[in-house]
Short mmCIF file of C-alpha atoms in Angstrom, two decimals:
data_model
loop_
_atom_site.label_atom_id
_atom_site.label_comp_id
_atom_site.label_asym_id
_atom_site.label_seq_id
_atom_site.Cartn_x
_atom_site.Cartn_y
_atom_site.Cartn_z
CA MET E 1 -59.85 8.55 -23.96
CA LYS E 2 -56.86 7.09 -25.06
CA LEU E 3 -53.41 8.16 -23.63
CA SER E 4 -50.34 6.96 -25.56
CA HIS E 5 -46.96 7.79 -24.02
CA LEU E 6 -43.51 7.41 -26.06
CA TYR E 7 -40.43 7.39 -23.94
CA ALA E 8 -36.78 7.74 -25.19
CA LEU E 9 -33.86 6.24 -23.03
CA THR E 10 -30.29 6.70 -23.95
CA ILE E 11 -27.44 4.50 -22.38
CA LEU E 12 -24.15 5.47 -22.60
CA THR E 13 -21.67 2.56 -22.66
CA PRO E 14 -17.95 2.67 -23.45
CA ALA E 15 -17.05 1.75 -26.92
CA SER E 16 -15.22 -1.59 -25.96
CA ALA E 17 -18.80 -2.87 -24.93
CA PHE E 18 -19.91 -2.77 -28.58
CA ALA E 19 -16.41 -4.12 -29.73
CA GLY E 20 -17.28 -7.43 -27.36
CA LEU E 21 -14.25 -6.31 -25.03
CA VAL E 22 -14.94 -7.07 -21.38
CA ASP E 23 -12.09 -6.63 -18.73
CA ILE E 24 -12.14 -9.54 -16.09
CA THR E 25 -8.56 -10.24 -16.09
CA ALA E 26 -6.39 -8.84 -13.18
CA PRO E 27 -2.98 -7.00 -13.75
CA GLU E 28 0.02 -9.26 -13.89
CA LEU E 29 3.58 -8.71 -11.99
CA LEU E 30 6.11 -9.83 -14.26
CA ARG E 31 9.39 -8.73 -12.36
CA LEU E 32 10.10 -7.71 -8.76
CA THR E 33 13.58 -6.34 -7.60
CA ILE E 34 14.22 -5.06 -4.17
CA SER E 35 17.61 -3.39 -3.69
CA PRO E 36 19.54 -3.73 -1.84
CA ASN E 37 18.21 -6.67 -0.27
CA THR E 38 20.72 -6.80 2.75
CA VAL E 39 20.39 -3.63 5.01
CA ASP E 40 22.15 -2.49 8.48
CA VAL E 41 19.73 -0.17 10.48
CA THR E 42 22.21 0.16 13.61
CA SER E 43 23.07 3.49 12.73
CA GLY E 44 20.14 5.02 10.93
CA GLU E 45 16.94 4.08 8.83
CA GLN E 46 17.52 2.41 5.46
CA ILE E 47 15.79 3.28 2.06
CA VAL E 48 15.43 0.18 0.08
CA ASP E 49 14.25 0.46 -3.76
CA VAL E 50 11.52 -1.44 -5.51
CA THR E 51 10.98 -2.18 -9.04
CA PHE E 52 7.79 -3.47 -10.53
CA GLU E 53 7.39 -4.72 -14.02
CA PHE E 54 3.48 -5.30 -14.79
CA SER E 55 1.43 -5.75 -17.48
CA ASP E 56 -2.39 -5.50 -17.77
CA ASN E 57 -4.88 -6.57 -21.03
CA LEU E 58 -7.31 -3.93 -21.06
CA SER E 59 -8.12 -0.97 -18.67
CA GLY E 60 -4.61 -0.63 -17.45
CA LEU E 61 -3.19 -0.64 -13.77
CA ASP E 62 -4.60 2.13 -11.42
CA PHE E 63 -2.12 0.92 -8.59
CA ILE E 64 0.35 -1.06 -7.29
CA TYR E 65 2.18 -1.64 -3.64
CA LEU E 66 4.41 -3.80 -1.87
CA ASP E 67 3.55 -4.28 1.80
CA VAL E 68 6.61 -5.25 4.15
CA ASN E 69 6.73 -7.08 7.31
CA THR E 70 9.15 -8.11 10.03
CA PRO E 71 10.06 -11.56 10.87
CA SER E 72 7.61 -11.61 13.74
CA GLY E 73 4.96 -10.02 11.52
CA THR E 74 4.70 -6.72 12.47
CA TYR E 75 3.93 -4.10 9.38
CA ILE E 76 6.84 -1.68 8.51
CA ASP E 77 6.10 0.13 5.41
CA THR E 78 4.63 0.14 2.01
CA ALA E 79 6.02 1.08 -1.40
CA PHE E 80 3.15 2.03 -3.82
CA ALA E 81 2.65 3.83 -6.93
CA TYR E 82 -0.87 5.58 -7.60
CA PRO E 83 -2.26 7.52 -10.57
CA ASP E 84 -1.49 10.68 -9.08
CA THR E 85 2.44 9.63 -8.56
CA TRP E 86 2.85 7.90 -11.60
CA SER E 87 5.22 10.57 -13.23
CA ASP E 88 7.40 10.15 -10.07
CA HIS E 89 7.77 6.51 -10.53
CA LEU E 90 6.96 5.42 -14.10
CA ILE E 91 10.29 4.55 -15.70
CA SER E 92 8.95 2.93 -19.09
CA GLY E 93 5.69 1.88 -20.62
CA ASP E 94 2.08 2.91 -19.61
CA THR E 95 -0.80 1.60 -17.45
CA LEU E 96 -1.09 -1.44 -19.76
CA GLY E 97 2.47 -2.37 -19.41
CA GLY E 98 5.60 -0.70 -17.72
CA VAL E 99 8.23 -0.58 -15.25
CA LEU E 100 7.63 1.30 -11.80
CA GLU E 101 10.25 2.34 -9.26
CA THR E 102 9.33 3.29 -5.58
CA SER E 103 10.93 2.68 -2.50
CA PHE E 104 10.43 2.06 1.45
CA THR E 105 12.01 2.66 4.53
CA ILE E 106 13.45 0.15 7.10
CA PRO E 107 13.42 2.50 10.26
CA GLN E 108 16.40 2.43 12.71
CA TYR E 109 16.07 0.02 15.73
CA SER E 110 14.02 -2.23 13.63
CA GLU E 111 13.90 -6.26 14.27
CA SER E 112 16.97 -8.20 12.77
CA GLY E 113 16.24 -11.11 10.63
CA ASP E 114 14.52 -11.88 7.12
CA TYR E 115 11.61 -9.89 6.13
CA THR E 116 8.57 -10.93 4.08
CA TYR E 117 6.60 -8.93 1.79
CA SER E 118 3.39 -9.17 -0.38
CA VAL E 119 2.24 -7.53 -3.56
CA TYR E 120 -1.14 -5.94 -4.38
CA LEU E 121 -2.01 -4.89 -8.33
CA GLU E 122 -5.48 -3.38 -9.33
CA ASP E 123 -6.45 -2.21 -12.61
CA LYS E 124 -9.05 0.41 -13.43
CA ASN E 125 -11.84 -1.84 -13.59
CA ASN E 126 -11.23 -3.41 -10.18
CA ASN E 127 -9.85 -6.60 -11.09
CA TYR E 128 -6.85 -7.40 -8.57
CA SER E 129 -4.19 -9.66 -7.94
CA TYR E 130 -3.09 -10.35 -4.49
CA LEU E 131 0.49 -12.16 -4.25
CA GLY E 132 1.80 -13.21 -0.79
CA TYR E 133 5.28 -13.95 0.04
CA ASP E 134 5.00 -17.53 -0.81
CA ASP E 135 3.27 -16.62 -4.17
CA LEU E 136 6.09 -14.33 -5.04
CA VAL E 137 8.81 -17.07 -3.97
CA SER E 138 6.98 -19.71 -6.10
CA MET E 139 6.98 -17.02 -9.06
CA GLY E 140 10.77 -16.40 -8.58
CA PHE E 141 10.50 -12.92 -7.01
CA GLY E 142 11.31 -13.91 -3.41
CA ASP E 143 14.64 -12.14 -2.85
CA GLN E 144 15.56 -12.48 0.51
CA LEU E 145 15.21 -9.18 2.31
CA SER E 146 17.61 -9.45 5.35
CA VAL E 147 17.69 -6.71 8.03
CA THR E 148 20.64 -6.58 10.74
CA SER E 149 20.44 -4.17 13.76
CA THR E 150 22.44 -4.60 16.77
CA ILE E 151 19.71 -2.72 19.08
CA ALA E 152 16.13 -3.66 18.03
CA ASP E 153 13.24 -2.09 19.62
CA THR E 154 10.48 -4.55 19.89
CA THR E 155 8.99 -3.16 23.17
CA PRO E 156 6.12 -1.22 22.38
CA PRO E 157 5.75 2.31 24.41
CA GLU E 158 4.03 2.25 27.76
CA LEU E 159 1.21 4.59 28.77
CA LEU E 160 1.96 6.20 32.00
CA GLY E 161 -1.05 8.29 32.25
CA LEU E 162 -4.19 9.90 30.63
CA THR E 163 -5.70 13.44 31.77
CA ILE E 164 -8.99 14.85 30.11
CA SER E 165 -9.70 18.14 31.44
CA PRO E 166 -12.69 19.02 32.12
CA ASN E 167 -13.88 15.53 32.70
CA VAL E 168 -17.48 17.06 32.48
CA VAL E 169 -18.47 19.10 29.47
CA ASP E 170 -22.07 20.74 28.69
CA VAL E 171 -22.46 21.08 24.96
CA SER E 172 -25.96 22.65 25.16
CA SER E 173 -25.11 26.12 24.06
CA GLY E 174 -22.09 25.07 21.75
CA GLU E 175 -18.96 23.18 21.10
CA GLN E 176 -16.42 22.90 24.01
CA ILE E 177 -12.80 22.18 23.99
CA VAL E 178 -11.45 19.13 25.81
CA ASP E 179 -7.68 18.82 26.69
CA VAL E 180 -6.17 15.43 26.58
CA THR E 181 -2.67 14.70 27.92
CA PHE E 182 -1.01 11.51 27.54
CA GLU E 183 2.09 10.57 29.69
CA PHE E 184 3.86 7.87 28.16
CA SER E 185 7.59 6.01 27.93
CA ASP E 186 9.34 4.13 25.38
CA ASN E 187 12.71 2.42 25.83
CA LEU E 188 14.53 3.14 22.68
CA SER E 189 13.00 4.79 19.77
#
């Protein structure tokens, strides 16, 4: 007895695969503007606007963000634009090239001095570009971000006490609630 089998296999591929198009190129940052680039947070937090101009060759930008750090290296905030917020941030163009506007906040009592930032761009095919502050400066995008604060909070909060009650729990008959109480002190903010 001879058995024969015939199998059919269907593979779905994007049309671009047949056209010889392969996206292996990361998105490119064409312009970065930070405004204002001097803020005083003595009396309260300040919002800083960020404008990105970008291009991507094929799949389109998926997201972009700018991380902001104090002079001592502490992370402060992120200005970002993701697909679900494009309508709020896209000023012109589309995911293959355009201008996005967003913002970040410098909190009151932040450290005084010149802040640094970095930019991360990723397209829909997971190609990405990370641009550190030195990279941005060499590209001409290193607008100095200077922060002034007559009172800076650079001391972290102090944990004074921690209470867990009850301190023994029997979960053999079901879940139990445990209360955790923190006592802390902070010098300023």
